[in-house]
Coordinates of N, CA and C in Angstrom, one line a residue:
X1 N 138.3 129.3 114.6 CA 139.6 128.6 114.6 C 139.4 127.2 115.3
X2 N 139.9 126.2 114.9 CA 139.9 124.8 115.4 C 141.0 124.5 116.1
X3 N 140.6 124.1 117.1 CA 142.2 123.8 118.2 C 141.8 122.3 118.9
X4 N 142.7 121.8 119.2 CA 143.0 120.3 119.6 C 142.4 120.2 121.1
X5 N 142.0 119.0 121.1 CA 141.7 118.7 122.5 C 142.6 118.7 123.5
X6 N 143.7 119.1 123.4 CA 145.1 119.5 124.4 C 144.8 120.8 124.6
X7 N 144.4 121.1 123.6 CA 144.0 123.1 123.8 C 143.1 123.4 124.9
X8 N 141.8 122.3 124.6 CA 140.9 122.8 125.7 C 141.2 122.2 127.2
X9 N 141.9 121.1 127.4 CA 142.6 120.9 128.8 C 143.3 121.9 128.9
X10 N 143.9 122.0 128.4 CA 144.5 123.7 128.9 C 144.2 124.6 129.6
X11 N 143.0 124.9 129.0 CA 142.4 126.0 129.0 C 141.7 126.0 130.6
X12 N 141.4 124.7 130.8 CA 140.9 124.2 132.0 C 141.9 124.1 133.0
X13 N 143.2 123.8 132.3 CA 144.1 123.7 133.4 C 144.4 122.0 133.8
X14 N 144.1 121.2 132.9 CA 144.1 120.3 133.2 C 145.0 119.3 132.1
X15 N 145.1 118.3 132.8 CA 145.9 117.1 131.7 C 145.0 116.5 131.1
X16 N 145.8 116.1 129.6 CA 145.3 115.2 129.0 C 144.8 113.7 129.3
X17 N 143.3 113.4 129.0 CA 143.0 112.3 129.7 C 142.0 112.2 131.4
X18 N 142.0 114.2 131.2 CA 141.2 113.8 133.2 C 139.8 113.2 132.8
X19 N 139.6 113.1 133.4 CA 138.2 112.8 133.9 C 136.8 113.2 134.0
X20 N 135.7 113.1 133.5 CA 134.8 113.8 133.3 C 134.5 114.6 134.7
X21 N 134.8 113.9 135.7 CA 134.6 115.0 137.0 C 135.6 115.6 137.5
X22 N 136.8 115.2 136.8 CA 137.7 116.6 136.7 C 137.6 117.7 135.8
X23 N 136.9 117.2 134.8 CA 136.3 118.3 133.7 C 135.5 119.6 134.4
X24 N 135.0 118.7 135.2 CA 133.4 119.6 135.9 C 133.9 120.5 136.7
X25 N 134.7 119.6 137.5 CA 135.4 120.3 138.9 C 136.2 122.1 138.5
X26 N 137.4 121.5 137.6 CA 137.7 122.4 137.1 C 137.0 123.7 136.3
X27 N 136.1 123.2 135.7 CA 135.0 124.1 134.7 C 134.2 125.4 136.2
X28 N 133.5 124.5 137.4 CA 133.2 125.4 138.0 C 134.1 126.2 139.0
X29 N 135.4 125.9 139.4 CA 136.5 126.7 140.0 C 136.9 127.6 139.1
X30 N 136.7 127.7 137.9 CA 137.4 128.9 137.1 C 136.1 129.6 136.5
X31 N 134.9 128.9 136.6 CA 133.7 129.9 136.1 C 133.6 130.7 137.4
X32 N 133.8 130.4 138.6 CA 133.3 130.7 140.0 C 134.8 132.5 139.9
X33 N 135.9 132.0 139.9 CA 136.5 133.1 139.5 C 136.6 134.1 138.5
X34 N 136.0 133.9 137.4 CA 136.1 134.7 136.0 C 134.5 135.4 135.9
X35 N 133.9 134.8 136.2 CA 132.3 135.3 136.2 C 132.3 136.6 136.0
X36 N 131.9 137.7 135.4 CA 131.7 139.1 135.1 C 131.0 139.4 136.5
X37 N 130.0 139.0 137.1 CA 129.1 139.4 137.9 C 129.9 139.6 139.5
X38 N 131.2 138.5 139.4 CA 132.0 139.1 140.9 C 132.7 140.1 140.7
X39 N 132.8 141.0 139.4 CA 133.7 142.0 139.2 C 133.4 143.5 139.8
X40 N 133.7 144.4 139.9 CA 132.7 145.8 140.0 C 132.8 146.1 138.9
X41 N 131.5 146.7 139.0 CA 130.8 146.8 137.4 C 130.6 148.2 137.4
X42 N 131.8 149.1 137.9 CA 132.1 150.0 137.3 C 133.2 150.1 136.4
X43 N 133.7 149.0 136.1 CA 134.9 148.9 135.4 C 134.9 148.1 134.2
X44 N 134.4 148.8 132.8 CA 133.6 148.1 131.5 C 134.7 147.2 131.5
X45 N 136.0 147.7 131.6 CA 137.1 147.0 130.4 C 137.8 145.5 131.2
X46 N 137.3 145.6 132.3 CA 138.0 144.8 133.0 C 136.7 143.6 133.1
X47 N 135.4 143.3 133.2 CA 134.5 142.7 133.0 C 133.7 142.5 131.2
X48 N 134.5 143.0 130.3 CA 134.7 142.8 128.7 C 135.6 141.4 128.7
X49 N 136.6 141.8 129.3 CA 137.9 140.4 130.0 C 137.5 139.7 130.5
X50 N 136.4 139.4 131.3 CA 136.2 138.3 132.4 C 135.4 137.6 131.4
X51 N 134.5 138.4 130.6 CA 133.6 137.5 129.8 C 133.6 136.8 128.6
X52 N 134.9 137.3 127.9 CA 135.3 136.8 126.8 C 136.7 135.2 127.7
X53 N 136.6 135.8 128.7 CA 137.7 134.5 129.3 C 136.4 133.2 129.8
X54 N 135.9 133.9 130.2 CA 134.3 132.8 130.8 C 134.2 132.2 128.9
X55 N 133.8 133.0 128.3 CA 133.3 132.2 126.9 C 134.4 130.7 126.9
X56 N 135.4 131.0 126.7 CA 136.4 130.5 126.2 C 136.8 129.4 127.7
X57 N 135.9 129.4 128.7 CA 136.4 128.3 130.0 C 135.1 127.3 129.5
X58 N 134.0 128.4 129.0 CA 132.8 127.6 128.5 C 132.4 126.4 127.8
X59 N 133.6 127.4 125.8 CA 133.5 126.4 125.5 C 134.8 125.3 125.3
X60 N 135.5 125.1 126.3 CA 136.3 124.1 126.6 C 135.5 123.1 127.2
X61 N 134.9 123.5 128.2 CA 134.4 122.4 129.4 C 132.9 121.8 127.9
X62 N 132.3 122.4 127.4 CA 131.4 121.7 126.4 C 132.2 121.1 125.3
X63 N 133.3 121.1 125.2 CA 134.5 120.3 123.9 C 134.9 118.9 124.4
X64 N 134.6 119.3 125.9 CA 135.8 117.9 126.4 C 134.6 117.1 126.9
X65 N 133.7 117.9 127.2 CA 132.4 117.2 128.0 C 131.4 116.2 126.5
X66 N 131.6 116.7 125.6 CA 131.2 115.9 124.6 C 132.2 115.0 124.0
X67 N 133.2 115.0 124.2 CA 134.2 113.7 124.4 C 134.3 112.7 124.9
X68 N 133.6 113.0 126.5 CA 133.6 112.1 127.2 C 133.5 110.5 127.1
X69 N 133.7 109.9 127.3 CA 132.9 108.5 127.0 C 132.2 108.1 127.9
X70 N 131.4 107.5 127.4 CA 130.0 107.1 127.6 C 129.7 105.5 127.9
X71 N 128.9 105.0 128.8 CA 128.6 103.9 129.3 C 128.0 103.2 127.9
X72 N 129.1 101.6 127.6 CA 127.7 101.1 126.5 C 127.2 100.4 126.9
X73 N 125.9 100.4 126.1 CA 124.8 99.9 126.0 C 124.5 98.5 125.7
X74 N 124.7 97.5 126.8 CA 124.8 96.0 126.2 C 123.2 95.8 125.1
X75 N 123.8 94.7 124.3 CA 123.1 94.5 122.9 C 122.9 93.0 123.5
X76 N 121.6 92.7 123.4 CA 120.9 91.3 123.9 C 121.5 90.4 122.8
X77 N 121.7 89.3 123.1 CA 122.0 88.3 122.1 C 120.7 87.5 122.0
X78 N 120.7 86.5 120.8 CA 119.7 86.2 120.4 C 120.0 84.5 121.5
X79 N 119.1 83.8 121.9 CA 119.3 82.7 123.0 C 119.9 81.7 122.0
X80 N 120.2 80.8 122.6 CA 121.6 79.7 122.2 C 120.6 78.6 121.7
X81 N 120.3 77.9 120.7 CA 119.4 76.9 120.3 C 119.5 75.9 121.1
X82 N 120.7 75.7 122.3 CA 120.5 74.7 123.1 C 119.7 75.3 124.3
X83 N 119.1 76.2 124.5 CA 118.8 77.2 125.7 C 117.1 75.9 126.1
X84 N 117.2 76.0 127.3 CA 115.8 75.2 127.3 C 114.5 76.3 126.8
X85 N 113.4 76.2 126.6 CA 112.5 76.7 126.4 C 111.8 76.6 128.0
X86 N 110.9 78.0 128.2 CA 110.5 77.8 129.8 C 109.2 76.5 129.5
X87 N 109.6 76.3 130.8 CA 108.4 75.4 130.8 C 106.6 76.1 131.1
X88 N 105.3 75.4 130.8 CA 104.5 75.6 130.2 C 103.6 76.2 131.4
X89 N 104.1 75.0 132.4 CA 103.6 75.4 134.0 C 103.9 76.7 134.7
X90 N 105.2 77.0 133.8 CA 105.7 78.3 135.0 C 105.8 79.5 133.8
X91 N 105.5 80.3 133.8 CA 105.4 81.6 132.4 C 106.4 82.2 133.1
X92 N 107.7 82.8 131.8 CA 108.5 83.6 132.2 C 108.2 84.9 133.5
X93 N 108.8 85.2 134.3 CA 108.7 86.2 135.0 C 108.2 87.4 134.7
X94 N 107.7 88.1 134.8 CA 107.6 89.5 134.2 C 108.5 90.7 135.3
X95 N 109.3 91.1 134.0 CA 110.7 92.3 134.4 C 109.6 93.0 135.6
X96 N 110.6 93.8 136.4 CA 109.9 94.9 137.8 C 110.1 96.0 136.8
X97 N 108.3 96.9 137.1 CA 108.8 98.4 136.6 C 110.0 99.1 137.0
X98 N 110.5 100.2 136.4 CA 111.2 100.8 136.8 C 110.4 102.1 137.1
X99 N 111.4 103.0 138.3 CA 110.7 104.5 138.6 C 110.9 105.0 137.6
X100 N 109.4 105.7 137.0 CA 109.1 107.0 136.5 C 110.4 107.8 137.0
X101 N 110.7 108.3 138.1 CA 110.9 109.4 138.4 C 112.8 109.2 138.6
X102 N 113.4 110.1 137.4 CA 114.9 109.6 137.2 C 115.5 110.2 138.2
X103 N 114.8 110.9 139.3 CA 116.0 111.7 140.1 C 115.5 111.4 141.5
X104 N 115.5 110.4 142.1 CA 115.4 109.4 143.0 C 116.4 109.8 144.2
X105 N 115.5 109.8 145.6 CA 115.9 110.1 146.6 C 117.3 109.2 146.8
X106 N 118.5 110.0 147.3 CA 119.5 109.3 148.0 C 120.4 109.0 146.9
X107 N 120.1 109.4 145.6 CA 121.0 108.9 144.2 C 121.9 110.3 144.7
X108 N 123.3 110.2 143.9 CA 124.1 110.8 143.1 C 124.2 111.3 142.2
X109 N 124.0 112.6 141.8 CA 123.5 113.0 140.5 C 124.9 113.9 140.1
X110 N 126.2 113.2 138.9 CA 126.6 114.4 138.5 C 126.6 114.9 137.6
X111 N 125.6 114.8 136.7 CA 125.7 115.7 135.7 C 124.2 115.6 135.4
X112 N 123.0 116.3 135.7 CA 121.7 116.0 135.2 C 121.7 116.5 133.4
X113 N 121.1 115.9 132.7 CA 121.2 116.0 131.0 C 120.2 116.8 131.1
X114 N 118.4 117.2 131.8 CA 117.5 118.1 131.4 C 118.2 119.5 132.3
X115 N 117.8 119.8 131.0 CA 117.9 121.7 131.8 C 116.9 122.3 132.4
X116 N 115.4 121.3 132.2 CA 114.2 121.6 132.5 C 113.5 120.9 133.8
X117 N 113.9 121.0 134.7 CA 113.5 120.5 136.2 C 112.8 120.7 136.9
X118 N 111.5 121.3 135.8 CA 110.3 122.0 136.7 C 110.0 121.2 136.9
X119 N 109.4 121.2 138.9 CA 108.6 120.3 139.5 C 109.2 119.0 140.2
X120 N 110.6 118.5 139.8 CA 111.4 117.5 139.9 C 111.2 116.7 141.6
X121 N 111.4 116.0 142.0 CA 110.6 114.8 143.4 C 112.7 115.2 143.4
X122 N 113.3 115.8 143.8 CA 115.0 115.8 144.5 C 114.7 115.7 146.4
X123 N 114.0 115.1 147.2 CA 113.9 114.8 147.8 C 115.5 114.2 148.5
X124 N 116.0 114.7 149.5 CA 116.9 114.3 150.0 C 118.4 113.7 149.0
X125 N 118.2 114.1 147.8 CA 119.4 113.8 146.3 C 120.3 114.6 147.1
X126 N 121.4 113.9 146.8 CA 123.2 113.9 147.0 C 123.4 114.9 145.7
X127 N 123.3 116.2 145.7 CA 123.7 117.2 144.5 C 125.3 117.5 144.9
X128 N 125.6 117.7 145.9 CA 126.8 118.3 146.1 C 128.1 118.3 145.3
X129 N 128.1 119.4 145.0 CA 129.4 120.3 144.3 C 128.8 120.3 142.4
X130 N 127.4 120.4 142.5 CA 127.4 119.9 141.1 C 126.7 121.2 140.4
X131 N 127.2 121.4 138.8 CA 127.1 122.6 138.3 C 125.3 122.3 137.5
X132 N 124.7 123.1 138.4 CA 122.9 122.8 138.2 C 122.8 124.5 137.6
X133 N 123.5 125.2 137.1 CA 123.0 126.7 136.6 C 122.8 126.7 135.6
X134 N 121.4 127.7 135.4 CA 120.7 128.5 134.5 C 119.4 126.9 134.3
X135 N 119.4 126.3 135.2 CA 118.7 125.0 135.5 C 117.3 125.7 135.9
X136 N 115.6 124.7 135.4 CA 114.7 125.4 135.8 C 114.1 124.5 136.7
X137 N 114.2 125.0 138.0 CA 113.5 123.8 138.9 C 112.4 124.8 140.0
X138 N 111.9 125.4 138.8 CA 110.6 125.9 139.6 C 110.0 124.7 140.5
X139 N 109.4 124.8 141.2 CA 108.5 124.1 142.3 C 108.8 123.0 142.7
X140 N 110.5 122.9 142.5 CA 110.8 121.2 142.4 C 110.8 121.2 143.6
X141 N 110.8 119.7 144.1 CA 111.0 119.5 145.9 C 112.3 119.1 146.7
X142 N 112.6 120.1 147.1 CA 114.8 119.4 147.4 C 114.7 119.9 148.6
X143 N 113.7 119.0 149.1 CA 113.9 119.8 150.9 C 114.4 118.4 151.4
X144 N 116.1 118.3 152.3 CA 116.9 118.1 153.0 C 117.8 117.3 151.5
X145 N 118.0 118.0 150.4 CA 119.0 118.0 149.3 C 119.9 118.4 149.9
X146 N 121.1 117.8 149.2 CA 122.7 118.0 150.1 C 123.2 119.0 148.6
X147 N 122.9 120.4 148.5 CA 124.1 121.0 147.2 C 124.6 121.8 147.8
X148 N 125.7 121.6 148.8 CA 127.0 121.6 149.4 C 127.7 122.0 148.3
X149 N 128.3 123.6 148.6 CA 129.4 123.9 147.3 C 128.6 123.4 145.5
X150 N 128.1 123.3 145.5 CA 126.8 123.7 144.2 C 127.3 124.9 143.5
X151 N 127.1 124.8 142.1 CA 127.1 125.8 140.8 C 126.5 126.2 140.5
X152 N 125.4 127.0 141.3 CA 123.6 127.0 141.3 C 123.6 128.9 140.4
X153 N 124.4 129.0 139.6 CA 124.2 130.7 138.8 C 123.3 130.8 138.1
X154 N 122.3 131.6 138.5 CA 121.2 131.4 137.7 C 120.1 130.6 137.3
X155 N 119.9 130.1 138.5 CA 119.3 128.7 138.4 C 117.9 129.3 139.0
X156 N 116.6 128.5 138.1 CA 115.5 128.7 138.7 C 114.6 128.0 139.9
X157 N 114.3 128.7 140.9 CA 114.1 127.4 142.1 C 113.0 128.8 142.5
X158 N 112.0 129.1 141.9 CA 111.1 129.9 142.1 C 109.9 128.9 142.9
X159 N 109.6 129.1 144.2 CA 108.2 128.1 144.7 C 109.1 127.1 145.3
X160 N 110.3 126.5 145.0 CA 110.7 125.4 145.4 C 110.9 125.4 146.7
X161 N 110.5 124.0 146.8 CA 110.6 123.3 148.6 C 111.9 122.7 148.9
X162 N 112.9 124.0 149.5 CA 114.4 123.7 150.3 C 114.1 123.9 151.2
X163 N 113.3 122.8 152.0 CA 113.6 123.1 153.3 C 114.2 122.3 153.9
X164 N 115.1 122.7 155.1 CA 116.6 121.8 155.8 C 117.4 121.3 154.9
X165 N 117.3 121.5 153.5 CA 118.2 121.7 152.1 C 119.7 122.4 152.9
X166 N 120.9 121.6 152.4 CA 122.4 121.9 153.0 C 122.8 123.1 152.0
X167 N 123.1 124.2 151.4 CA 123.5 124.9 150.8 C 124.5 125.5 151.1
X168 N 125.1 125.5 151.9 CA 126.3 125.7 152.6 C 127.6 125.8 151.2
X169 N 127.9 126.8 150.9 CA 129.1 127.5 150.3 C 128.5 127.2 148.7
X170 N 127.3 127.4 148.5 CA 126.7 127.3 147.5 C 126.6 128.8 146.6
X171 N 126.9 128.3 145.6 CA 126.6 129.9 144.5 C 125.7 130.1 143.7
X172 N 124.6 130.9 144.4 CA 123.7 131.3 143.3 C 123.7 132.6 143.1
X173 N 124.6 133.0 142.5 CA 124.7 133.7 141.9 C 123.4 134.5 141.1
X174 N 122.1 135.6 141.4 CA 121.6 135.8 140.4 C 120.2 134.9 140.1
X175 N 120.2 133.8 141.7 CA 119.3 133.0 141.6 C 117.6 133.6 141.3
X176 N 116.9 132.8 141.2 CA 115.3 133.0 141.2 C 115.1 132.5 142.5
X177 N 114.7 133.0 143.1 CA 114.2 131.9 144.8 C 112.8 132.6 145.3
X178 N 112.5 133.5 144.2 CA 111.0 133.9 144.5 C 110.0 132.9 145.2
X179 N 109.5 133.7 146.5 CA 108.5 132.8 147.3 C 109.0 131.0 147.7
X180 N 110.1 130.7 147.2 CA 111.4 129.8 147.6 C 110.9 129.4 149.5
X181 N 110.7 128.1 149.9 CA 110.7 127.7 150.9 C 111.9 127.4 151.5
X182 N 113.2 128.1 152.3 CA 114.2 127.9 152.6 C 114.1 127.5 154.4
X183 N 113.4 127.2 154.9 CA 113.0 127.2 156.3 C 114.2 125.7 156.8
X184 N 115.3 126.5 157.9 CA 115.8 125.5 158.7 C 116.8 125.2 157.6
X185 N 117.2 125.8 156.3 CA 118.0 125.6 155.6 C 119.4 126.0 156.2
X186 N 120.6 125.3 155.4 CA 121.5 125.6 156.3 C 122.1 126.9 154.7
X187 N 122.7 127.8 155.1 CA 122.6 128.9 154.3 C 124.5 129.9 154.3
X188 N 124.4 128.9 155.5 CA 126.4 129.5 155.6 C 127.5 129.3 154.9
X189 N 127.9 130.7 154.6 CA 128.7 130.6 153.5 C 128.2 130.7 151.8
X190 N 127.1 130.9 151.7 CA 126.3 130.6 150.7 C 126.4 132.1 150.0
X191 N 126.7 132.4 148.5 CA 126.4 133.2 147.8 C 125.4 134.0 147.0
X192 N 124.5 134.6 147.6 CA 123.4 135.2 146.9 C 123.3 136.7 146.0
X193 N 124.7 136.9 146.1 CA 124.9 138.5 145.3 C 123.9 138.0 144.1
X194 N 123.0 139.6 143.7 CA 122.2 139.4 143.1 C 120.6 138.8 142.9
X195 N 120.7 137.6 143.9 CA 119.2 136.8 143.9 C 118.3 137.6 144.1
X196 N 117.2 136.8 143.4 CA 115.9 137.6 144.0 C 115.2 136.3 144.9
X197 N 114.9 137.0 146.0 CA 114.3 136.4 147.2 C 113.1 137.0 148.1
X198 N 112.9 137.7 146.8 CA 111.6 138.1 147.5 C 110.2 136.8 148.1
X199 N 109.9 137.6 148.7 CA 108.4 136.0 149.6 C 109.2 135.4 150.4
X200 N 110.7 135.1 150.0 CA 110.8 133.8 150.2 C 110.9 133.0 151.6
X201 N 111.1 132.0 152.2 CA 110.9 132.2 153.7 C 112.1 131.1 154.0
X202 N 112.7 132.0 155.0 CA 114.0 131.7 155.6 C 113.9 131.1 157.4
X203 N 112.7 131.1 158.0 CA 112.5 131.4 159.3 C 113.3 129.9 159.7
X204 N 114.2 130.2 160.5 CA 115.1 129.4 161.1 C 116.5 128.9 160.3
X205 N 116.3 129.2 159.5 CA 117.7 129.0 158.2 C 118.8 129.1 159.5
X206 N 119.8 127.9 158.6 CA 121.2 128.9 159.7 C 122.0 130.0 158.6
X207 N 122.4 130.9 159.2 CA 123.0 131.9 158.2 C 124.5 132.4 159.2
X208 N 124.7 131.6 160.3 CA 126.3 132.3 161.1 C 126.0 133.0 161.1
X209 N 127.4 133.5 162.2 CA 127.2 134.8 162.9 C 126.6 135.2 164.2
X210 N 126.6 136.2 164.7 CA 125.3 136.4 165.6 C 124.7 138.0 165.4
X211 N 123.7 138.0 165.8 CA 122.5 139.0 165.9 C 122.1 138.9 164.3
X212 N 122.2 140.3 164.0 CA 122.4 140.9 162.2 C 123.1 140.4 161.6
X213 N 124.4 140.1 161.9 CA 125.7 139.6 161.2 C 125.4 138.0 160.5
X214 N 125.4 138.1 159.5 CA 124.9 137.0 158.5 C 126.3 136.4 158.7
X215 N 126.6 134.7 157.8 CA 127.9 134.8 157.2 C 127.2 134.2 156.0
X216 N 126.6 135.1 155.1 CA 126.1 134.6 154.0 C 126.1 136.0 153.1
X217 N 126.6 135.9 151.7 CA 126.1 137.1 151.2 C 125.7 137.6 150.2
X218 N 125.0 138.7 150.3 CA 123.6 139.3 149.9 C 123.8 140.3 148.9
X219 N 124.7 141.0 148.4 CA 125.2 141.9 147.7 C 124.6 142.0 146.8
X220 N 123.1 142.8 146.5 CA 122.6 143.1 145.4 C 121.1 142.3 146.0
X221 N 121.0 141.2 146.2 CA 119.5 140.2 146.8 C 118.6 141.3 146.7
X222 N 117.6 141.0 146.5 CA 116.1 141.3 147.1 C 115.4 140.8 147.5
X223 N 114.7 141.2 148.6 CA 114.6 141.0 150.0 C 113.0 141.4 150.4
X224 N 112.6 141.9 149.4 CA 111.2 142.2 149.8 C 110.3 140.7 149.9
X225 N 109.6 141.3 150.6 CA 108.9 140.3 151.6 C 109.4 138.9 152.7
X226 N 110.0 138.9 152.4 CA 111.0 137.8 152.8 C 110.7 137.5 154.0
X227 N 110.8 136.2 154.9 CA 110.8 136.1 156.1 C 112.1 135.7 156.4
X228 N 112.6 136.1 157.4 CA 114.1 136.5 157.8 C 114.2 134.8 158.9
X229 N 115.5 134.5 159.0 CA 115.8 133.9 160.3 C 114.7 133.9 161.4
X230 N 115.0 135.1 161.9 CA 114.3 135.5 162.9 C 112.7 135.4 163.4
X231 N 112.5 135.1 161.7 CA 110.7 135.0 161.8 C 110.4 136.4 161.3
X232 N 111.3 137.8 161.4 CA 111.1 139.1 161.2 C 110.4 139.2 159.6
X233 N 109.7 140.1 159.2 CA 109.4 140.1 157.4 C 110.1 141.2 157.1
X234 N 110.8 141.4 155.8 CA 111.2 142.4 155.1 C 110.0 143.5 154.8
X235 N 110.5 144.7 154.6 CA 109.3 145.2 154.0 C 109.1 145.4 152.3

């Protein structure tokens, strides 16, 4: 069935006309609630519902997100026949390279277009609040990365270097963080139901709370090998 682009603001909750970062915003506040995986999953009929409503938050936010508009592209004009020609003494300038590397310390990243992020230089990147799931950033480097409140479901960061990385009320939901360098990371409030974290090394993370008492949670995680806060290893 074909429905109007009023349909899928709707659906989002939103008015006609928001904004591509109200698109976003919206898209991860209602995937973060609907998700099948916060449900108990002893209860088929009620996580059959979550998932056919996630489809349908899904494909709204990809209807409106390919609507978007888009930055154009200025088109060089051809020079003015009165334009001087450079002189013979001095040779035009030659343009400055630009970085290879599109994801550049200290930028603003809200919407990255690769899904494929193995290895990526995120070095101190401004991620925060931004929907990076089912993202592959094996061995990428995002040590003192700000993804503060992050959409991280499913995201691969197996090997990767988060260290003193802000993750603070972050969802990963389900993450890869195998052998994951999290050392000195800040970790509070952070969602890991599910993750696997095995290897991974936490020694000095903050995680709140005191002694045992995390304020981070773990519901489902694995934990084998792990180095804990404490410096302690899982077994």
């Amino acid at each position: 069935m074909t429905y109007s682009l009023n349909h899928y603001y709707q659906v989002l909750g939103l008015e006609p006309g928001a904004s591509l970062e109200d698109i976003n915003q919206a898209y991860k506040d209602l995937a973060f609630i609907w998700h099948p995986d916060r449900l108990p999953q002893d209860n088929p009929r009620l996580i059959e519902k979550a998932a056919a409503r996630l489809k349908e938050i899904n494909h709204a936010r990809d209807m409106l997100r390919s609507q978007a508009p888009t930055a154009a592209v200025p088109v060089s004009q051809p020079a003015s026949r009165s334009t001087p020609s450079p002189s013979p003494s001095r040779p035009p300038a030659t343009p400055r390279s630009q970085p290879t590397n599109p994801y550049r310390p200290g930028r603003s990243y809200r919407r990255p277009d690769m899904r494929d992020m193995q290895g990526a230089d995120l070095r101190g990147a401004n991620l925060r609040e931004r929907d990076l799931s089912g993202r592959n950033l094996k061995n990428a480097n995002l040590m003192g990365a700000n993804l503060r409140d992050g959409f991280l479901h499913g995201i691969d960061l197996e090997g990767a270097n988060l260290r003193q990385a802000n993750l603070f009320r972050a969802n990963l939901l389900r993450a890869n963080l195998r052998n994951a360098d999290l050392a000195g990371a800040n970790l509070v409030g952070a969602d890991f139901s599910g993750a696997d974290l095995s290897g991974a090394n936490l020694k000095g993370a903050l995680v709140g709370g005191s002694g045992d008492r995390w304020l981070v949670k773990l519901t489902g995680a694995i934990l084998t090998g792990a180095i804990l806060p404490d410096g302690r290893q899982c077994a």
